[in-house]
CSV table of C-alpha atoms and ligand atoms in Angstrom, one decimal:
chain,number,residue,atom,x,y,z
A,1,UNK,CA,161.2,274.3,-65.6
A,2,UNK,CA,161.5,271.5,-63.1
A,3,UNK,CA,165.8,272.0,-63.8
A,4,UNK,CA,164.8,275.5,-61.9
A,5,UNK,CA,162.8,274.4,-59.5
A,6,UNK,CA,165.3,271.8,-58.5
A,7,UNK,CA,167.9,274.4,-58.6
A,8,UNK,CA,165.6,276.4,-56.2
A,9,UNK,CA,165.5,273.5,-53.7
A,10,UNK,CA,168.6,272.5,-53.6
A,11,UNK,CA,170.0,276.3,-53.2
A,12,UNK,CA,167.2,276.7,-50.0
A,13,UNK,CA,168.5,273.3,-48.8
A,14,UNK,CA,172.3,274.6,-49.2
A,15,UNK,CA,171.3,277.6,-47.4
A,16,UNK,CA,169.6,275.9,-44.8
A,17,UNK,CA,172.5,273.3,-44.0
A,18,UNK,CA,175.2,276.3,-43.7
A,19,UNK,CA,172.7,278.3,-41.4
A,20,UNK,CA,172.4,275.1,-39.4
A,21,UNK,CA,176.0,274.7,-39.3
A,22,UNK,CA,177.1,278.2,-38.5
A,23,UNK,CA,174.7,277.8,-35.5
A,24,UNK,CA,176.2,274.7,-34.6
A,25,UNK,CA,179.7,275.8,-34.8
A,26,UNK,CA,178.8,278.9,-32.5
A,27,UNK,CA,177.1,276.7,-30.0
A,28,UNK,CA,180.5,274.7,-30.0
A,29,UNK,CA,182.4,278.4,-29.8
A,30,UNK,CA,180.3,278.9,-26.7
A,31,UNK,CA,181.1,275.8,-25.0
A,32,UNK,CA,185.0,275.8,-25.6
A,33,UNK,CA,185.3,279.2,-24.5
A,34,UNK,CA,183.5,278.4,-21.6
A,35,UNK,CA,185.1,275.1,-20.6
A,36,UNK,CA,188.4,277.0,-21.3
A,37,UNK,CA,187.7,279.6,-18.8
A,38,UNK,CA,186.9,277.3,-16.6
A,39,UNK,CA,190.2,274.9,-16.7
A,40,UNK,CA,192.0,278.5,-16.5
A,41,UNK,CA,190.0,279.2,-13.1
A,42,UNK,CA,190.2,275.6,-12.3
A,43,UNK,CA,194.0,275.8,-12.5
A,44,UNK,CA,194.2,278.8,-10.9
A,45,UNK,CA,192.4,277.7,-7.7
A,46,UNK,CA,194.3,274.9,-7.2
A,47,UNK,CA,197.9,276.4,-7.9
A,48,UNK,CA,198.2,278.5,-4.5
A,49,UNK,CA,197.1,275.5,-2.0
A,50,UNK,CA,199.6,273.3,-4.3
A,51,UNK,CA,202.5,275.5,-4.2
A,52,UNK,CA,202.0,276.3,-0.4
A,53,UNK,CA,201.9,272.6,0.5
A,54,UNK,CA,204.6,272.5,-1.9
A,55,UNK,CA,206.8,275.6,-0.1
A,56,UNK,CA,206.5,273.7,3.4
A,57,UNK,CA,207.3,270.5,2.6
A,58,UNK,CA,210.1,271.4,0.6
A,59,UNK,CA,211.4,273.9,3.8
A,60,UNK,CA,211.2,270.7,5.9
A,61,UNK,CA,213.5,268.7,3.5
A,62,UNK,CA,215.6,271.4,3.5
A,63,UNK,CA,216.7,270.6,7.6
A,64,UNK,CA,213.4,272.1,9.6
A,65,UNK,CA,212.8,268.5,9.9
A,66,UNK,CA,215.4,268.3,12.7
A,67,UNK,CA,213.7,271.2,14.7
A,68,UNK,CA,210.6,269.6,16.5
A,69,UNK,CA,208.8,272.7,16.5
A,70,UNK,CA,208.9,273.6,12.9
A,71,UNK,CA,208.4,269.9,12.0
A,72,UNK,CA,205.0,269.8,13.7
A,73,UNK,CA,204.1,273.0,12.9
A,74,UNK,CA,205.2,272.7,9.0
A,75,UNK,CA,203.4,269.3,8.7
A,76,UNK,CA,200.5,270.9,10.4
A,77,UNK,CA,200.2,273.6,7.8
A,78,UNK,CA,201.0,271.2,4.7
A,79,UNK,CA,197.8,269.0,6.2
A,80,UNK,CA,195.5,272.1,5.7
A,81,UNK,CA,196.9,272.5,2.3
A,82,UNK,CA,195.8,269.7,1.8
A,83,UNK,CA,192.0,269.7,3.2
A,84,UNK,CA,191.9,272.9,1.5
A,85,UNK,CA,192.4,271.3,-2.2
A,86,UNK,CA,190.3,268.6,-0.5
A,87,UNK,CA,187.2,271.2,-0.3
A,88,UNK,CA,187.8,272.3,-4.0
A,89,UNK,CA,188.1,269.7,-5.5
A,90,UNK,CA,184.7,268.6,-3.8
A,91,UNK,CA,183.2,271.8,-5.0
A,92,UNK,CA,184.6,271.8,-8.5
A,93,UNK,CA,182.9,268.2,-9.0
A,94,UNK,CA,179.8,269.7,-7.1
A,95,UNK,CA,179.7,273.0,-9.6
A,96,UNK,CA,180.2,270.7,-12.7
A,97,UNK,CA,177.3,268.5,-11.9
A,98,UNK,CA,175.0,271.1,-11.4
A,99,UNK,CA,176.1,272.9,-14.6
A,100,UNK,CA,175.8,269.6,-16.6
A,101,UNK,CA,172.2,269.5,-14.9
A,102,UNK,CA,172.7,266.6,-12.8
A,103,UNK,CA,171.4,268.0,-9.8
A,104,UNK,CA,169.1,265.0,-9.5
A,105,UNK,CA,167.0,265.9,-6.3
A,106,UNK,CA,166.0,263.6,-3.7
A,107,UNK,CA,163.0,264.8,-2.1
A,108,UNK,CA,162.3,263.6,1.7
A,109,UNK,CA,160.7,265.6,4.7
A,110,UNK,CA,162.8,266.2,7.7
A,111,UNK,CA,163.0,268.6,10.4
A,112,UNK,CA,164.8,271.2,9.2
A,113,UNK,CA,165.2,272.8,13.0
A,114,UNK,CA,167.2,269.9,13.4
A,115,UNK,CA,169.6,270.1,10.3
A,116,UNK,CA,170.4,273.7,11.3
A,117,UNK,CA,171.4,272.7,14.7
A,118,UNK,CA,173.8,269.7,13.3
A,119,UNK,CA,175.4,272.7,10.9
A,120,UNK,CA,175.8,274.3,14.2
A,121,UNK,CA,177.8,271.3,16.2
A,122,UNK,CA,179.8,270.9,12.6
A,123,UNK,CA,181.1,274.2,12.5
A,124,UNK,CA,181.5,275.2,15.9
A,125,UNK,CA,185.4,274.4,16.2
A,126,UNK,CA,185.5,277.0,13.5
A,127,UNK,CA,183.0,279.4,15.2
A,128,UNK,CA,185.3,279.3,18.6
A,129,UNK,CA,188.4,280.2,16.6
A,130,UNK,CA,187.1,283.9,16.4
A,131,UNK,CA,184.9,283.4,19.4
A,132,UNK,CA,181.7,283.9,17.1
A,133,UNK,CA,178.3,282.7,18.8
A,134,UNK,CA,175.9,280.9,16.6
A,135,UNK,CA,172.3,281.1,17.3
A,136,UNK,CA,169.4,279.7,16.4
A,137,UNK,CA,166.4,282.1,16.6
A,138,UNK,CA,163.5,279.8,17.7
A,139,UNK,CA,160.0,281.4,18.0
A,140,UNK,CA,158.1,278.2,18.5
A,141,UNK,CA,159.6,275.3,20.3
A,142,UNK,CA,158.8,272.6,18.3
A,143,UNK,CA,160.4,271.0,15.0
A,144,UNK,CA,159.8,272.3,11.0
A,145,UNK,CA,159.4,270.1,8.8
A,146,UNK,CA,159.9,270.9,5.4
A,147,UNK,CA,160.0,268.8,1.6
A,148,UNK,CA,163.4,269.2,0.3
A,149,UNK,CA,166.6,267.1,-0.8
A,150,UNK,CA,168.1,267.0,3.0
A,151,UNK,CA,171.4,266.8,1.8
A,152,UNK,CA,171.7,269.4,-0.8
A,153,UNK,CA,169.8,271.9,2.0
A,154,UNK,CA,172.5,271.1,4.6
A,155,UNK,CA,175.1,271.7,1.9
A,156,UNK,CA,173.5,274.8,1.5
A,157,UNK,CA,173.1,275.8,5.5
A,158,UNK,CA,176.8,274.6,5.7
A,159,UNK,CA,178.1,277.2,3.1
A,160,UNK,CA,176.2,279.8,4.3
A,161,UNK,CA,176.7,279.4,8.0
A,162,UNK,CA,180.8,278.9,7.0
A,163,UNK,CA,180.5,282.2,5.2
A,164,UNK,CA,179.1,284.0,7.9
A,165,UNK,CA,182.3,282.7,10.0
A,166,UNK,CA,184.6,283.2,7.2
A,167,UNK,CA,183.7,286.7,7.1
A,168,UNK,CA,182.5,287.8,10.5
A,169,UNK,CA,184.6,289.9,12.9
A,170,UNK,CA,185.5,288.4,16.2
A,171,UNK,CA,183.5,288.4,19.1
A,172,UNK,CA,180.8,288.8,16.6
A,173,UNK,CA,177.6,286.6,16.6
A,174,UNK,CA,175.7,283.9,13.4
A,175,UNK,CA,171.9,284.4,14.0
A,176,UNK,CA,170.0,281.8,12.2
A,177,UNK,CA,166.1,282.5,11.9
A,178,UNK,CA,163.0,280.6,10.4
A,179,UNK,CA,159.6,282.3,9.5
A,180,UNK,CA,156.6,281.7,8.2
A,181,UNK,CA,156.2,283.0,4.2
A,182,UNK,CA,152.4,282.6,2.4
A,183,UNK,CA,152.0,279.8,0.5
A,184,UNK,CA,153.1,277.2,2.8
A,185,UNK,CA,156.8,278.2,2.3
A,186,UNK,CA,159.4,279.4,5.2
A,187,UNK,CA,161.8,281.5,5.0
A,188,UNK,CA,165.4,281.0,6.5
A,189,UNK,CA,167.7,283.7,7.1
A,190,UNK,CA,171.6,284.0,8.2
A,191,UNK,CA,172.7,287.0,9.4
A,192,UNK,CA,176.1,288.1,10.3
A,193,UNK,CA,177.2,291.5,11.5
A,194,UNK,CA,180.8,290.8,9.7
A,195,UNK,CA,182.7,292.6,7.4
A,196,UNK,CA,179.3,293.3,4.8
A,197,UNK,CA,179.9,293.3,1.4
A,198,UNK,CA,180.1,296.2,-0.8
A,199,UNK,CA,176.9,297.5,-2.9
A,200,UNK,CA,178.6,297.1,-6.2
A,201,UNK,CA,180.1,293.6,-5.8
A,202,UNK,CA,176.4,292.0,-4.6
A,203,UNK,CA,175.6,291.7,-8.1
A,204,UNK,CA,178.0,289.3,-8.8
A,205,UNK,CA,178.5,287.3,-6.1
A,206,UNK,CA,176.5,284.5,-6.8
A,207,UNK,CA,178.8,284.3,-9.7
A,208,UNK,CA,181.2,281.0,-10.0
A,209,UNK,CA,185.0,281.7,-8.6
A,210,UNK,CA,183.9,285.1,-7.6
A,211,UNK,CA,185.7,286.6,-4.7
A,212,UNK,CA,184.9,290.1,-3.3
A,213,UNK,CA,189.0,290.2,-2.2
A,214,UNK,CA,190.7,288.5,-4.9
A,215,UNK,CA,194.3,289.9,-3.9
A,216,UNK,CA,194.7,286.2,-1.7
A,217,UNK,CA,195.5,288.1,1.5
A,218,UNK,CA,192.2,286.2,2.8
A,219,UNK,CA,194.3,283.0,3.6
A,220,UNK,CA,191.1,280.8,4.7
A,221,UNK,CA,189.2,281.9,1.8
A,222,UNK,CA,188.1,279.0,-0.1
A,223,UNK,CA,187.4,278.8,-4.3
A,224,UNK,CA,184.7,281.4,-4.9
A,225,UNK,CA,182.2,278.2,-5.4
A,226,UNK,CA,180.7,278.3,-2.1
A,227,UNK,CA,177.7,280.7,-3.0
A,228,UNK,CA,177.4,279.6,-6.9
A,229,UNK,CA,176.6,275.8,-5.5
A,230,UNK,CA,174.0,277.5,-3.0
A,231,UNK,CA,172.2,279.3,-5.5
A,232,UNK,CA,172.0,276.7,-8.0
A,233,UNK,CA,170.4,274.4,-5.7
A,234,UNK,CA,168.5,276.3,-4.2
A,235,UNK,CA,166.5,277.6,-7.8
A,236,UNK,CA,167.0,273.8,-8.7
A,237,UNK,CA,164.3,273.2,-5.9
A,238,UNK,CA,162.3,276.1,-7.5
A,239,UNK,CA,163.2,278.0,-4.8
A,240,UNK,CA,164.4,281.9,-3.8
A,241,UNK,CA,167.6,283.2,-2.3
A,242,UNK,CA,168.3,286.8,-1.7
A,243,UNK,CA,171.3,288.7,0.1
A,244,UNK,CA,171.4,292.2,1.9
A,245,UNK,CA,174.3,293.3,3.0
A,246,UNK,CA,175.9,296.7,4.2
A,247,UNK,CA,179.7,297.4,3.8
A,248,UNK,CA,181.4,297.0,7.5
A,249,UNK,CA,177.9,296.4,9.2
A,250,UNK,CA,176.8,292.9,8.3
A,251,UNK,CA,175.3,290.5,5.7
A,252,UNK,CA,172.2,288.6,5.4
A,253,UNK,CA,171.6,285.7,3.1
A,254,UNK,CA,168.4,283.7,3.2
A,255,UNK,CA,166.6,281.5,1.4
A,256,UNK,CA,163.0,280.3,0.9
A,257,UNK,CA,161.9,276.3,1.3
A,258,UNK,CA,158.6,274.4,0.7
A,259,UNK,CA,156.9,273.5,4.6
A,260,UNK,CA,155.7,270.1,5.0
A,261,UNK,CA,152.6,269.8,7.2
B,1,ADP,P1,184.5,281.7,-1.1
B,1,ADP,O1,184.0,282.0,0.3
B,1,ADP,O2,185.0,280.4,-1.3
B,1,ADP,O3,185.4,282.8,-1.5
B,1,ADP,P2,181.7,282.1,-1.9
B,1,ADP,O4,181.1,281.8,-3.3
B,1,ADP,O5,181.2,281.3,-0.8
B,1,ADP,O6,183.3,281.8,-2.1
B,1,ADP,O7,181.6,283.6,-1.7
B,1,ADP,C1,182.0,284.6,-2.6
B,1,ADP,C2,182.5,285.8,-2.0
B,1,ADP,O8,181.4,286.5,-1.4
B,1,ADP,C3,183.5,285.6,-0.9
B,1,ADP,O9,184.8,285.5,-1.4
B,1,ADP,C4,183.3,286.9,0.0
B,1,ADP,O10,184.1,287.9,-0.5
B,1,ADP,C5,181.8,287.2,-0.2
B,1,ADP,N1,181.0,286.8,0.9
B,1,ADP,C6,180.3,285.6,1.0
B,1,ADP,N2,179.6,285.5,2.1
B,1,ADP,C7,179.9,286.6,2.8
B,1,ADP,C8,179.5,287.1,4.1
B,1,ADP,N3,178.7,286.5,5.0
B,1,ADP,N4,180.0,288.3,4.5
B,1,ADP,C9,180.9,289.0,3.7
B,1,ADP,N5,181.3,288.6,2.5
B,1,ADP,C10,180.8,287.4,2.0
């Protein structure tokens, strides 16, 4: 009898451990496939501002060093190369952080008027390139304050407002707006009236390394992280972020933030 009932135990407890196992061995699956995709991806981003850097320094070895023009302009393009794997790299160790759940927040209440308009002085060299006008939309005259990690927001603003440059047309115009939600919250919005985006891709834009144009004829493109690091710190504050765009009319992505009063 007790032969039997030990035999019953033991056979549960067999079960039990292989269940366990299988489980764990999946979760493992998962995580490999995962971090393999994203070596692939990582590689993959880094390969075309690598060989470009390589292409022109090589061309210079090759005797465009003696022609002053090509020199400066060749050394010129290498340096952008270079900033460019510069910004990936940055996000890449941004985006693993946040997927590893270290976003680690630092809470502090600033003036978030203020942080918009520093975006603005950062990015306008990039603005004037296309001769895009950024603009603050100010109904009140006086400063916002709101309770969020100042850093992380700016990061945020900074991806967004970049976008809107990346993608706008020339002569076209950035209009940043804030407004009043219920609930103490504000809403910030940045709309472009660029290129849009097209219904079906909005789905998945918010997706890491996804790129509406993935051909690489956008040259100033940058690694498809820009939006994924928005979104994840955004919810990481508990908060919302939407986009609306229409194909060839403009986009609008906002987000909401917690006011401080
Ligand atoms: P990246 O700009 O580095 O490619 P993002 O994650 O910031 O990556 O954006 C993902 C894609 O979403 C972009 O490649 C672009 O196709 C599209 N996109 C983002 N913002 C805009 C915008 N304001 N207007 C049009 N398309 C946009």
């Amino acid at each position: 009898q007790s032969i039997t009932t030990d035999m019953a135990t033991l056979t549960r407890e067999v079960k039990k451990f292989a269940t366990d196992k299988k489980i764990e061995i999946e979760n493992l699956k998962v995580r490999e496939e995962y971090r393999r995709e994203f070596m692939g991806n990582v590689s993959h981003e880094l390969k075309t501002p690598l060989f470009t850097v390589q292409g022109y320094l090589s061309t210079l070895l090759d005797g465009a060093m003696k022609n002053k023009e090509l020199r400066k302009k060749y050394i010129e393009r290498a340096e952008k190369g270079v900033e460019r794997l510069i910004y990936i790299v940055e996000d890449l160790d941004m985006i693993s952080k946040l997927e590893m759940g270290e976003l680690n927040l630092e809470y502090s209440q600033f003036n978030i008027v203020e942080l918009i308009q520093n975006v603005f002085d950062l990015l306008e060299m990039s603005a004037d390139k296309k001769n895009i006008i950024l603009m603050l939309d100010r109904k009140y005259n006086k400063p916002i304050y709101v309770n969020a990690d100042k850093e992380k927001i700016q990061q945020v603003v900074t991806n967004l407002v970049m976008n809107s440059i990346k993608y706008g047309k020339e002569n076209g115009t950035t209009e940043v707006s804030i407004e009043d939600l219920v609930n103490n919250k504000i809403i910030v919005r940045i709309r472009d009236n660029g290129e849009g985006i097209e219904k079906h891709y909005i789905p998945r834009l918010f997706e890491r390394f996804f790129r509406v144009d993935k051909s690489g004829a956008r040259s100033e493109g940058g690694s498809g992280l820009g939006l994924s690091i928005v979104k994840h710190i955004i919810e990481g504050h508990d908060e919302k972020i939407y986009v609306e765009s229409e194909y060839g009319i403009g986009s609008e992505f906002s987000f909401t933030l917690e006011k401080f009063e």
